[in-house]
């Protein structure tokens, strides 16, 4: 016994743990940025998204015309007065394009916030409590996911009527199952961790454990998923508006601006009416997806480089 | 004040397990019917007296960690009773359990997974104080400092995240968190098996020191006899869900009665540290 004591005593003096943190240690935020910046396309995407967001916010100050103002030239080609020409009713195409960014961003962000909130709450509950609650919520997601998506949106849009708010609500309420699945899966692994068990032993309530202990540890995958969700929602809005069930004229949206290309004359002889909104959709969706990819890498806890 | 060296003089055990059983069903098929049971804990009787350290030894899968989970309420027993201070705590309602939480705490094996990576150390320690109103809100900060000091961590640790600490320091944080509720019994579930040998000694010494200062009672779980011998007053040996032998440390080491205990003793590394160090140094190069 004495021998053991001497042994341990000697050891602990000899190898007293150092409690010093290196001065220039990287905190998690700078580490995140360093990893994110490795994706050049994502940085470019972030710049594009930033510029578009600024344009959308300050649209009234940077556009020469109101998007609904009818000027004196109809269907005119790009000129110094109208950089991107005018449409058949004589509205300035560039102004409409800039104002339409508001619609796309609002739909993208608004709908994903709704789906993320619903999906996260249901996913947390489903994963944490398990049992019959889990079964019900998961069968519900199965049902939602087995509907043909675009058909469902079309039907709902025709019932509740088109319009910006309705589009956001429809896309938001229909988009949660993916988030719920993702969150549930992550909760299942996090809830088995010792720190959640420690929380239970410390007598914390379920609500505290779910929202204060589990949620912060599943935010990263939600963020990555939500990013790609924004791109998806923007595309869905464009598709709906193209079909006439989305944002209604005269409010401009890239989707309903594209709808003018349904006419063969426009398609062949007036490319300034449909090329710019098409390019904008491609640009924003690509940018968001690049940023999403970079987020996935930068937020991966296993990636320590 | 009782004498922890001689627990028999204490009248009432702090914790008593009576015929404790925990069976896990083995389910099969599409209707999920139970075909068999895994008998993780199969009729365990165990008493722990106030102020003592009871070492619980057994190989992986012998059920010792299940006992830890049963005691702190992470699992409910299939059968049997868990008496804490004479009261059966195995089937309390969640509300009653919350009141008891402050009496029984646990230190986990893996200090890397037992601390929430998203919380600062200060918040980790302040949260239980807030939830259970251990100290008035204005004194929480001071209490966190006191806890950090108690486990030998500097005050500025509170603004750091767990990943900034080494294994041994993390285990100190885990111990401080368990202490925050001023428990009477702490279940130490292999608290040093995940640590370097040199760090193990520091943590064991810390646990002993805290026991002396705060009058704590420990159930110390380990898979080998080394650390248990150093901290325990009595040892219980567990094998496939049952306690096969209980006795004072010296008795167990001098004359083990059960076959399995003898195997365990034989499996222990060489007693003389000098010899052991030589061998280790040789093998590592």
Short mmCIF file of N, CA, C and O in Angstrom, two decimals, chain A residues 4-18, chain B residues 172 197-206 209 230:
data_model
loop_
_atom_site.label_atom_id
_atom_site.label_comp_id
_atom_site.label_asym_id
_atom_site.label_seq_id
_atom_site.Cartn_x
_atom_site.Cartn_y
_atom_site.Cartn_z
N UNK A 4 2.53 1.80 -3.27
CA UNK A 4 1.62 2.38 -4.27
C UNK A 4 1.47 3.87 -4.04
O UNK A 4 1.52 4.67 -4.97
N UNK A 5 1.33 4.23 -2.77
CA UNK A 5 1.15 5.65 -2.45
C UNK A 5 2.37 6.46 -2.91
O UNK A 5 2.23 7.52 -3.51
N UNK A 6 3.54 5.92 -2.60
CA UNK A 6 4.77 6.62 -3.00
C UNK A 6 4.82 6.74 -4.51
O UNK A 6 5.18 7.77 -5.07
N UNK A 7 4.42 5.66 -5.14
CA UNK A 7 4.44 5.63 -6.59
C UNK A 7 3.57 6.73 -7.18
O UNK A 7 3.99 7.53 -8.01
N UNK A 8 2.35 6.79 -6.66
CA UNK A 8 1.43 7.80 -7.19
C UNK A 8 1.89 9.20 -6.84
O UNK A 8 1.81 10.11 -7.65
N UNK A 9 2.40 9.36 -5.59
CA UNK A 9 2.82 10.69 -5.16
C UNK A 9 3.94 11.18 -6.07
O UNK A 9 3.92 12.31 -6.55
N UNK A 10 4.93 10.32 -6.31
CA UNK A 10 6.06 10.70 -7.14
C UNK A 10 5.60 11.10 -8.54
O UNK A 10 6.02 12.12 -9.08
N UNK A 11 4.69 10.31 -9.06
CA UNK A 11 4.19 10.59 -10.39
C UNK A 11 3.51 11.95 -10.48
O UNK A 11 3.73 12.70 -11.40
N UNK A 12 2.68 12.22 -9.51
CA UNK A 12 1.86 13.43 -9.63
C UNK A 12 2.74 14.68 -9.50
O UNK A 12 2.45 15.70 -10.09
N UNK A 13 3.83 14.57 -8.73
CA UNK A 13 4.71 15.73 -8.65
C UNK A 13 5.47 15.91 -9.95
O UNK A 13 5.63 17.00 -10.46
N UNK A 14 5.92 14.77 -10.48
CA UNK A 14 6.77 14.83 -11.66
C UNK A 14 6.00 15.33 -12.87
O UNK A 14 6.53 16.08 -13.68
N UNK A 15 4.74 14.95 -12.99
CA UNK A 15 4.02 15.28 -14.21
C UNK A 15 2.78 16.11 -13.92
O UNK A 15 1.69 15.81 -14.38
N UNK A 16 2.95 17.15 -13.15
CA UNK A 16 1.83 18.05 -12.88
C UNK A 16 1.34 18.63 -14.21
O UNK A 16 2.13 19.05 -15.05
N UNK A 17 0.05 18.59 -14.40
CA UNK A 17 -0.49 19.03 -15.68
C UNK A 17 -0.31 20.52 -15.87
O UNK A 17 -0.52 21.30 -14.96
N UNK A 18 0.05 20.88 -17.06
CA UNK A 18 0.20 22.30 -17.37
C UNK A 18 -1.17 22.90 -17.71
O UNK A 18 -1.92 22.35 -18.48
N UNK B 172 -11.76 16.86 -14.10
CA UNK B 172 -11.92 17.76 -12.95
C UNK B 172 -13.21 18.58 -13.09
O UNK B 172 -13.94 18.80 -12.12
N UNK B 197 -1.85 7.34 -17.28
CA UNK B 197 -1.56 6.82 -15.95
C UNK B 197 -1.15 7.93 -14.99
O UNK B 197 -1.61 8.00 -13.85
N UNK B 198 -0.31 8.85 -15.46
CA UNK B 198 0.17 9.90 -14.56
C UNK B 198 -0.99 10.79 -14.11
O UNK B 198 -1.03 11.26 -12.97
N UNK B 199 -1.91 11.03 -15.01
CA UNK B 199 -3.06 11.88 -14.69
C UNK B 199 -4.03 11.14 -13.78
O UNK B 199 -4.68 11.73 -12.92
N UNK B 200 -4.11 9.83 -13.97
CA UNK B 200 -5.00 9.00 -13.14
C UNK B 200 -4.74 9.26 -11.67
O UNK B 200 -5.66 9.46 -10.87
N UNK B 201 -3.44 9.27 -11.29
CA UNK B 201 -3.08 9.44 -9.90
C UNK B 201 -3.58 10.77 -9.36
O UNK B 201 -4.11 10.85 -8.25
N UNK B 202 -3.46 11.82 -10.18
CA UNK B 202 -3.92 13.14 -9.72
C UNK B 202 -5.42 13.15 -9.46
O UNK B 202 -5.90 13.72 -8.48
N UNK B 203 -6.17 12.52 -10.36
CA UNK B 203 -7.62 12.51 -10.21
C UNK B 203 -8.01 11.68 -8.99
O UNK B 203 -8.89 12.06 -8.21
N UNK B 204 -7.33 10.55 -8.81
CA UNK B 204 -7.63 9.71 -7.64
C UNK B 204 -7.33 10.47 -6.34
O UNK B 204 -8.11 10.44 -5.39
N UNK B 205 -6.18 11.17 -6.34
CA UNK B 205 -5.85 11.96 -5.15
C UNK B 205 -6.88 13.05 -4.91
O UNK B 205 -7.26 13.31 -3.76
N UNK B 206 -7.33 13.68 -5.99
CA UNK B 206 -8.35 14.72 -5.85
C UNK B 206 -9.62 14.14 -5.24
O UNK B 206 -10.20 14.73 -4.31
N UNK B 209 -9.08 13.53 -1.58
CA UNK B 209 -9.02 14.80 -0.86
C UNK B 209 -10.42 15.36 -0.65
O UNK B 209 -10.78 15.79 0.45
N UNK B 230 -6.32 1.55 -4.49
CA UNK B 230 -5.78 2.79 -3.96
C UNK B 230 -6.83 3.65 -3.26
O UNK B 230 -6.53 4.28 -2.26
#
